[in-house]
GROMACS .gro file of C-alpha atoms in nm:
model
  381
    1MET     CA    1   8.965   7.826   7.095
    2ALA     CA    2   8.796   8.153   7.189
    3TYR     CA    3   8.461   7.975   7.156
    4LEU     CA    4   8.577   7.693   7.383
    5SER     CA    5   8.699   7.932   7.649
    6THR     CA    6   8.388   8.150   7.656
    7THR     CA    7   8.101   7.906   7.591
    8ASP     CA    8   7.891   7.758   7.870
    9PHE     CA    9   7.814   7.416   7.721
   10THR     CA   10   7.530   7.363   7.967
   11GLN     CA   11   7.351   7.661   7.802
   12ASP     CA   12   7.440   7.568   7.440
   13LYS     CA   13   7.120   7.414   7.294
   14ASP     CA   14   7.286   7.289   6.972
   15PHE     CA   15   7.562   7.115   7.167
   16ILE     CA   16   7.315   6.955   7.410
   17ASP     CA   17   7.086   6.842   7.125
   18LYS     CA   18   7.378   6.680   6.941
   19TRP     CA   19   7.500   6.510   7.258
   20LEU     CA   20   7.154   6.373   7.341
   21TYR     CA   21   7.102   6.261   6.981
   22THR     CA   22   7.431   6.067   6.982
   23ILE     CA   23   7.342   5.887   7.303
   24ARG     CA   24   6.984   5.814   7.190
   25THR     CA   25   7.061   5.692   6.838
   26GLY     CA   26   7.407   5.547   6.878
   27GLU     CA   27   7.533   5.742   6.576
   28MET     CA   28   7.892   5.790   6.678
   29ASP     CA   29   8.171   5.980   6.507
   30LEU     CA   30   8.452   5.723   6.571
   31SER     CA   31   8.713   5.936   6.395
   32TRP     CA   32   8.944   5.877   6.690
   33MET     CA   33   8.966   5.513   6.579
   34LYS     CA   34   9.156   5.632   6.271
   35SER     CA   35   9.429   5.804   6.470
   36ALA     CA   36   9.753   5.816   6.272
   37THR     CA   37   9.960   5.665   6.550
   38GLU     CA   38  10.211   5.382   6.554
   39LYS     CA   39  10.097   5.031   6.641
   40ILE     CA   40  10.346   4.842   6.857
   41SER     CA   41  10.359   4.538   7.084
   42PRO     CA   42  10.593   4.615   7.376
   43GLU     CA   43  10.732   4.320   7.569
   44GLU     CA   44  10.885   4.278   7.911
   45ALA     CA   45  11.261   4.257   7.884
   46ASN     CA   46  11.260   4.092   8.225
   47PRO     CA   47  10.931   3.926   8.331
   48ARG     CA   48  11.040   3.936   8.696
   49ARG     CA   49  11.069   4.311   8.676
   50GLY     CA   50  10.746   4.363   8.481
   51LEU     CA   51  10.668   4.605   8.200
   52THR     CA   52  10.883   4.912   8.256
   53TYR     CA   53  10.912   5.254   8.094
   54ARG     CA   54  11.231   5.131   7.930
   55ASP     CA   55  11.038   4.849   7.763
   56LEU     CA   56  10.816   5.116   7.605
   57ASN     CA   57  11.112   5.293   7.446
   58VAL     CA   58  10.996   5.191   7.099
   59GLY     CA   59  10.934   5.400   6.789
   60THR     CA   60  10.739   5.721   6.833
   61TYR     CA   61  10.658   5.622   7.193
   62GLY     CA   62  11.024   5.607   7.290
   63TYR     CA   63  11.248   5.874   7.440
   64THR     CA   64  11.567   5.801   7.247
   65ASP     CA   65  11.476   6.033   6.961
   66ILE     CA   66  11.323   6.318   7.158
   67PRO     CA   67  11.474   6.632   7.001
   68GLU     CA   68  11.650   6.895   7.204
   69LYS     CA   69  11.354   7.129   7.156
   70VAL     CA   70  11.003   6.981   7.164
   71ARG     CA   71  10.805   7.189   6.915
   72ASN     CA   72  10.501   6.981   6.820
   73ASN     CA   73  10.344   6.934   7.162
   74ARG     CA   74  10.239   7.212   7.397
   75SER     CA   75   9.928   7.030   7.518
   76TYR     CA   76   9.873   6.760   7.777
   77ALA     CA   77   9.889   6.490   7.511
   78PRO     CA   78  10.112   6.196   7.602
   79ARG     CA   79  10.412   6.138   7.378
   80GLY     CA   80  10.311   5.939   7.071
   81ALA     CA   81   9.943   6.037   7.072
   82GLU     CA   82   9.782   6.215   6.778
   83ILE     CA   83   9.734   6.583   6.857
   84PRO     CA   84   9.425   6.721   6.680
   85GLU     CA   85   9.338   7.086   6.640
   86GLY     CA   86   9.165   7.240   6.938
   87VAL     CA   87   9.376   7.105   7.224
   88PRO     CA   88   9.464   7.381   7.471
   89ASP     CA   89   9.811   7.529   7.506
   90ALA     CA   90   9.937   7.400   7.844
   91GLN     CA   91  10.215   7.662   7.829
   92PRO     CA   92  10.502   7.436   7.940
   93TRP     CA   93  10.807   7.630   8.054
   94VAL     CA   94  11.051   7.346   8.000
   95SER     CA   95  11.057   7.196   7.650
   96ARG     CA   96  11.432   7.153   7.606
   97LYS     CA   97  11.588   6.815   7.675
   98SER     CA   98  11.907   6.977   7.808
   99GLU     CA   99  11.704   7.135   8.088
  100LEU     CA  100  11.588   6.815   8.255
  101TRP     CA  101  11.693   6.491   8.089
  102ALA     CA  102  11.918   6.244   8.271
  103PHE     CA  103  12.070   5.909   8.196
  104ASN     CA  104  11.858   5.625   8.345
  105THR     CA  105  11.568   5.852   8.439
  106GLU     CA  106  11.316   5.576   8.378
  107SER     CA  107  11.511   5.337   8.603
  108TYR     CA  108  11.511   5.586   8.890
  109TYR     CA  109  11.133   5.609   8.861
  110GLU     CA  110  11.088   5.230   8.856
  111GLU     CA  111  11.309   5.203   9.164
  112ALA     CA  112  11.109   5.474   9.339
  113VAL     CA  113  10.775   5.297   9.296
  114SER     CA  114  10.915   4.955   9.385
  115ARG     CA  115  11.083   5.073   9.707
  116GLN     CA  116  10.804   5.279   9.860
  117TRP     CA  117  10.776   5.245  10.237
  118ASN     CA  118  10.519   5.358  10.490
  119ALA     CA  119  10.608   5.597  10.771
  120THR     CA  120  10.309   5.474  10.969
  121THR     CA  121  10.360   5.098  10.958
  122ASP     CA  122  10.719   5.033  10.848
  123ILE     CA  123  10.874   5.212  11.146
  124PRO     CA  124  10.857   5.009  11.472
  125TRP     CA  125  10.711   5.295  11.674
  126ASP     CA  126  10.607   5.055  11.951
  127ARG     CA  127  10.973   5.000  12.036
  128LEU     CA  128  10.985   5.357  12.168
  129ASP     CA  129  10.738   5.269  12.443
  130GLY     CA  130  10.914   5.312  12.774
  131VAL     CA  131  11.227   5.460  12.611
  132GLU     CA  132  11.322   5.782  12.788
  133LEU     CA  133  11.623   5.969  12.658
  134PRO     CA  134  11.818   6.209  12.883
  135GLU     CA  135  11.668   6.555  12.854
  136VAL     CA  136  11.958   6.710  12.667
  137THR     CA  137  11.979   6.419  12.420
  138GLY     CA  138  11.603   6.414  12.368
  139LYS     CA  139  11.591   6.786  12.299
  140ALA     CA  140  11.889   6.765  12.063
  141LEU     CA  141  11.725   6.480  11.873
  142SER     CA  142  11.399   6.673  11.852
  143GLN     CA  143  11.584   6.980  11.723
  144LEU     CA  144  11.751   6.770  11.452
  145MET     CA  145  11.411   6.627  11.355
  146THR     CA  146  11.259   6.976  11.350
  147PHE     CA  147  11.532   7.092  11.113
  148LEU     CA  148  11.490   6.786  10.891
  149THR     CA  149  11.115   6.844  10.873
  150GLU     CA  150  11.187   7.195  10.742
  151VAL     CA  151  11.427   7.051  10.486
  152GLU     CA  152  11.185   6.789  10.361
  153MET     CA  153  10.892   7.029  10.337
  154ILE     CA  154  11.087   7.253  10.096
  155ALA     CA  155  11.219   6.942   9.919
  156THR     CA  156  10.856   6.843   9.860
  157ASP     CA  157  10.748   7.185   9.737
  158THR     CA  158  11.039   7.251   9.504
  159PRO     CA  159  11.017   6.959   9.260
  160ALA     CA  160  10.635   6.956   9.279
  161MET     CA  161  10.608   7.319   9.168
  162TRP     CA  162  10.791   7.233   8.846
  163LEU     CA  163  10.562   6.944   8.746
  164PRO     CA  164  10.301   7.149   8.552
  165ARG     CA  165  10.585   7.338   8.383
  166LEU     CA  166  10.747   7.031   8.223
  167ASN     CA  167  10.655   6.938   7.868
  168PRO     CA  168  10.448   6.615   7.870
  169ASP     CA  169  10.682   6.459   7.613
  170PHE     CA  170  10.922   6.414   7.907
  171ILE     CA  171  10.685   6.179   8.088
  172GLU     CA  172  10.965   5.975   8.248
  173VAL     CA  173  11.110   6.285   8.417
  174ARG     CA  174  10.763   6.403   8.521
  175SER     CA  175  10.695   6.062   8.675
  176PHE     CA  176  11.026   6.065   8.862
  177ILE     CA  177  10.967   6.418   8.995
  178ALA     CA  178  10.619   6.318   9.113
  179ALA     CA  179  10.766   6.015   9.291
  180GLN     CA  180  11.035   6.233   9.447
  181ALA     CA  181  10.773   6.474   9.584
  182MET     CA  182  10.600   6.174   9.745
  183ASP     CA  183  10.931   6.057   9.891
  184GLU     CA  184  10.994   6.398  10.044
  185ALA     CA  185  10.643   6.423  10.185
  186ARG     CA  186  10.698   6.087  10.355
  187HIS     CA  187  11.030   6.210  10.495
  188ALA     CA  188  10.863   6.520  10.639
  189GLU     CA  189  10.602   6.293  10.793
  190VAL     CA  190  10.849   6.053  10.955
  191PHE     CA  191  11.070   6.331  11.096
  192ARG     CA  192  10.770   6.515  11.239
  193LYS     CA  193  10.647   6.196  11.400
  194ARG     CA  194  10.987   6.128  11.552
  195ALA     CA  195  11.015   6.483  11.687
  196LEU     CA  196  10.684   6.446  11.865
  197THR     CA  197  10.761   6.098  11.998
  198THR     CA  198  11.074   6.226  12.174
  199GLY     CA  199  10.840   6.368  12.437
  200TRP     CA  200  10.978   6.718  12.384
  201GLY     CA  201  10.776   6.814  12.077
  202LEU     CA  202  10.908   7.029  11.796
  203MET     CA  203  11.188   7.271  11.880
  204GLN     CA  204  11.301   7.584  11.690
  205ALA     CA  205  11.296   7.674  11.320
  206SER     CA  206  11.625   7.788  11.164
  207PRO     CA  207  11.632   8.130  10.988
  208ILE     CA  208  11.971   8.066  10.825
  209ASN     CA  209  11.874   7.727  10.694
  210GLU     CA  210  11.534   7.846  10.576
  211MET     CA  211  11.699   8.122  10.374
  212ALA     CA  212  11.920   7.859  10.212
  213LEU     CA  213  11.620   7.637  10.149
  214LYS     CA  214  11.420   7.924   9.996
  215HIS     CA  215  11.697   7.959   9.739
  216LEU     CA  216  11.594   7.623   9.597
  217ARG     CA  217  11.244   7.750   9.521
  218ASP     CA  218  11.375   8.070   9.364
  219ALA     CA  219  11.571   7.899   9.083
  220ASP     CA  220  11.513   8.053   8.740
  221SER     CA  221  11.528   7.724   8.550
  222PHE     CA  222  11.467   7.356   8.614
  223SER     CA  223  11.832   7.277   8.549
  224GLU     CA  224  11.944   7.540   8.800
  225MET     CA  225  11.699   7.397   9.051
  226SER     CA  226  11.827   7.044   8.988
  227VAL     CA  227  12.190   7.143   9.042
  228ALA     CA  228  12.100   7.322   9.365
  229LEU     CA  229  11.853   7.063   9.497
  230HIS     CA  230  11.945   6.719   9.362
  231LEU     CA  231  12.320   6.757   9.337
  232VAL     CA  232  12.426   7.001   9.610
  233ALA     CA  233  12.156   7.022   9.880
  234GLU     CA  234  12.046   6.658   9.871
  235GLY     CA  235  12.406   6.549   9.841
  236ASN     CA  236  12.472   6.733  10.167
  237VAL     CA  237  12.163   6.581  10.326
  238LEU     CA  238  12.267   6.231  10.216
  239THR     CA  239  12.591   6.272  10.414
  240LEU     CA  240  12.389   6.415  10.704
  241PHE     CA  241  12.159   6.111  10.703
  242ARG     CA  242  12.453   5.872  10.712
  243PHE     CA  243  12.614   6.049  11.008
  244SER     CA  244  12.274   6.078  11.180
  245GLU     CA  245  12.219   5.703  11.146
  246TYR     CA  246  12.557   5.651  11.313
  247LEU     CA  247  12.467   5.892  11.596
  248SER     CA  248  12.111   5.768  11.644
  249PRO     CA  249  12.030   5.697  12.010
  250THR     CA  250  11.779   5.417  11.933
  251ASP     CA  251  11.731   5.139  11.679
  252VAL     CA  252  11.409   5.308  11.569
  253ASP     CA  253  11.606   5.619  11.469
  254LYS     CA  254  11.858   5.405  11.282
  255LYS     CA  255  11.575   5.241  11.087
  256ILE     CA  256  11.434   5.581  10.995
  257PHE     CA  257  11.765   5.706  10.860
  258ARG     CA  258  11.835   5.387  10.665
  259LEU     CA  259  11.500   5.419  10.488
  260VAL     CA  260  11.530   5.789  10.404
  261MET     CA  261  11.886   5.734  10.283
  262GLN     CA  262  11.773   5.492  10.011
  263ASP     CA  263  11.533   5.756   9.877
  264GLU     CA  264  11.784   6.040   9.902
  265ALA     CA  265  12.050   5.842   9.718
  266ARG     CA  266  11.804   5.802   9.429
  267HIS     CA  267  11.738   6.177   9.414
  268VAL     CA  268  12.110   6.254   9.416
  269GLY     CA  269  12.160   5.988   9.147
  270TYR     CA  270  11.912   6.165   8.918
  271GLY     CA  271  12.090   6.497   8.980
  272MET     CA  272  12.427   6.349   8.893
  273GLN     CA  273  12.294   6.180   8.579
  274HIS     CA  274  12.129   6.505   8.463
  275PHE     CA  275  12.456   6.690   8.523
  276LYS     CA  276  12.651   6.426   8.328
  277TYR     CA  277  12.399   6.431   8.043
  278VAL     CA  278  12.430   6.807   8.001
  279LEU     CA  279  12.811   6.799   8.015
  280GLU     CA  280  12.833   6.522   7.756
  281HIS     CA  281  12.567   6.646   7.513
  282PHE     CA  282  12.592   7.023   7.559
  283PRO     CA  283  12.954   7.105   7.653
  284GLU     CA  284  12.886   7.470   7.574
  285LYS     CA  285  12.677   7.483   7.895
  286ARG     CA  286  12.978   7.403   8.116
  287GLU     CA  287  13.024   7.763   8.227
  288VAL     CA  288  12.652   7.794   8.304
  289LEU     CA  289  12.680   7.489   8.530
  290HIS     CA  290  12.982   7.640   8.705
  291ALA     CA  291  12.773   7.953   8.770
  292HIS     CA  292  12.490   7.740   8.913
  293LEU     CA  293  12.739   7.566   9.141
  294ASP     CA  294  12.894   7.894   9.258
  295GLU     CA  295  12.560   8.007   9.394
  296ALA     CA  296  12.443   7.668   9.522
  297GLU     CA  297  12.766   7.595   9.710
  298ASN     CA  298  12.774   7.940   9.867
  299ILE     CA  299  12.418   7.915   9.998
  300SER     CA  300  12.386   7.545  10.080
  301PHE     CA  301  12.706   7.508  10.280
  302ALA     CA  302  12.633   7.829  10.473
  303GLY     CA  303  12.390   7.619  10.675
  304ALA     CA  304  12.684   7.496  10.883
  305ALA     CA  305  12.667   7.832  11.062
  306ALA     CA  306  12.317   7.761  11.192
  307THR     CA  307  12.344   7.699  11.566
  308GLU     CA  308  12.005   7.524  11.571
  309LEU     CA  309  12.152   7.235  11.376
  310THR     CA  310  12.521   7.245  11.464
  311GLU     CA  311  12.476   7.255  11.841
  312ALA     CA  312  12.217   6.977  11.838
  313PHE     CA  313  12.450   6.768  11.622
  314ILE     CA  314  12.743   6.828  11.860
  315ILE     CA  315  12.533   6.716  12.157
  316LEU     CA  316  12.414   6.401  11.981
  317ALA     CA  317  12.765   6.323  11.859
  318GLY     CA  318  12.920   6.372  12.201
  319GLY     CA  319  12.640   6.229  12.411
  320GLY     CA  320  12.587   6.522  12.647
  321LEU     CA  321  12.693   6.866  12.767
  322LYS     CA  322  12.994   6.780  12.979
  323LYS     CA  323  13.327   6.914  12.861
  324GLU     CA  324  13.449   6.578  12.735
  325ASN     CA  325  13.116   6.523  12.557
  326ILE     CA  326  13.135   6.858  12.382
  327GLU     CA  327  13.497   6.796  12.277
  328GLN     CA  328  13.402   6.461  12.128
  329GLY     CA  329  13.096   6.611  11.963
  330ILE     CA  330  13.302   6.886  11.801
  331LYS     CA  331  13.545   6.629  11.659
  332ILE     CA  332  13.267   6.424  11.501
  333THR     CA  333  13.084   6.732  11.375
  334THR     CA  334  13.406   6.859  11.216
  335GLN     CA  335  13.450   6.521  11.047
  336PHE     CA  336  13.093   6.543  10.922
  337ASN     CA  337  13.130   6.895  10.781
  338LEU     CA  338  13.450   6.807  10.598
  339LYS     CA  339  13.299   6.482  10.473
  340GLN     CA  340  13.010   6.676  10.323
  341MET     CA  341  13.252   6.890  10.123
  342GLN     CA  342  13.474   6.597  10.027
  343GLU     CA  343  13.183   6.392   9.893
  344HIS     CA  344  13.045   6.693   9.707
  345PHE     CA  345  13.363   6.723   9.502
  346GLU     CA  346  13.386   6.346   9.456
  347ARG     CA  347  13.039   6.353   9.301
  348LEU     CA  348  13.145   6.632   9.065
  349ASP     CA  349  13.452   6.428   8.967
  350LYS     CA  350  13.223   6.136   8.875
  351CYS     CA  351  13.000   6.371   8.677
  352GLY     CA  352  13.294   6.479   8.464
  353MET     CA  353  13.384   6.813   8.623
  354PRO     CA  354  13.717   6.757   8.803
  355GLU     CA  355  13.823   7.118   8.742
  356ARG     CA  356  13.564   7.231   8.994
  357ARG     CA  357  13.822   7.189   9.269
  358GLN     CA  358  14.030   7.466   9.114
  359ARG     CA  359  13.730   7.690   9.045
  360SER     CA  360  13.545   7.664   9.375
  361LYS     CA  361  13.596   7.880   9.682
  362LEU     CA  362  13.437   7.596   9.877
  363TYR     CA  363  13.725   7.365   9.791
  364LEU     CA  364  13.972   7.618   9.932
  365MET     CA  365  13.762   7.624  10.250
  366TYR     CA  366  13.770   7.244  10.255
  367GLU     CA  367  14.150   7.232  10.228
  368MET     CA  368  14.191   7.492  10.504
  369GLY     CA  369  13.945   7.308  10.728
  370ARG     CA  370  14.112   6.974  10.665
  371ALA     CA  371  14.456   7.114  10.752
  372ALA     CA  372  14.322   7.274  11.071
  373ALA     CA  373  14.151   6.949  11.172
  374GLU     CA  374  14.464   6.743  11.119
  375ASN     CA  375  14.667   6.992  11.322
  376ALA     CA  376  14.409   6.952  11.600
  377GLY     CA  377  14.451   6.575  11.590
  378ILE     CA  378  14.113   6.507  11.431
  379LYS     CA  379  14.140   6.199  11.209
  380LEU     CA  380  13.976   6.218  10.869
  381ASN     CA  381  13.897   5.934  10.630
   0.00000   0.00000   0.00000
C-alpha cells in the first residue's frame, strides 16, 4: 500500500513495460474471471415495476443478512464482490446497521427515481405572466420562498456530506441519500425561482432559523442527524408545505407545494422507518433516541420565534395588513404551529414511542398552547 501511494506509475519503467507488453501480445492475467463470488439470476417480481433493489435481495448480494457491524469491507467494493488484497481503506465512519438502516429503504429509493420532476419544465411558469400580487402579499410570499431556499440548501448539504462516510455495503441507503440530496437541490431551485418571479426578489435571511439549520450539520452520528433532519425538521417542513399549499395565492404556487410535498413525505418516511428499526432491533438505544429528540425538538421548534417566517406567514394567511387580516392570519398561524407539534407526536406514536409525550417539554408547550387557543376561540382539528 505504501508503494501504491508513493509511486508515480508514469515514471515506473517496469510497470509501463508490462502494460505495453500486455496490450501488444494479448497475454492477459484473467484472474478476475475466477472471482469467488455467487452466481445468481435475479428476476423481476413485477415486470411492470422493473428490476428493483428488492429483486436483488438474494444470497450474498442481499441486505437481509447484513450483520450489525460490517467488518470485511472498508473499501469501495460493492456488496457481494470479491475484495482482493491491495484495495484502499475508504475509512467509512458508519459501518453499523443500527446507525442507518430502515425498513423499506430500497422502496423509498425506487419511488424517488420514479417520481422525479423538473423545476424548469414541470412548473407552469408561463401562468405567472401578467399576475401581479399586492405588494404586501408579494413580499410575504417572497420572504417565505427565501426562507424555504435556506432550508432546502442545508437539507441538500446535510445528507450529502454523509455519503462518503457510509459503508458501501449499505448501498440501498447510500442510493436513497443521494436521491434525497437531488430532491433537496431541486426544492432549493424551485423556491429560488419563485422568489425571483414574485417581482420582489429575495428578501431577508433568518439568523434564528439558520442557527437551527446549522444544528443538523453538526450532528455527531448519522442516526442523530436522521432523527433531527428526517424525523423532526422535515416533519415540521411537511406540515409547513401543506399549510403553504392551502395559503398559496396562485395555482402555480399550489403546484409547487404539491410536488415538494411528495418528496418531503418520502424523506420523513425514511426517518420514521429508521427510527422504528432501531427501536425494534436495538431497544437498548431507546434512551439515546430520547436524548436526540430532546435536542432536536428544542432547536427545530425554536424557529417559530423567527419573525422573518412568522410575520410573512401571518400576512399570507390573513391576506393583508389590515387589523382583520392580521387577526385571521394569527388564527391560522396558531393552528399551523399547533398542528406541527401534534403531527410530530403522532409520528412518534406510529414509530413505537408513545411515552415521548410524557418525556418531552415540547408536549407540555403543545398542551398549554392548545388550551390557550381554545380559550381564544381558535378551532383546532
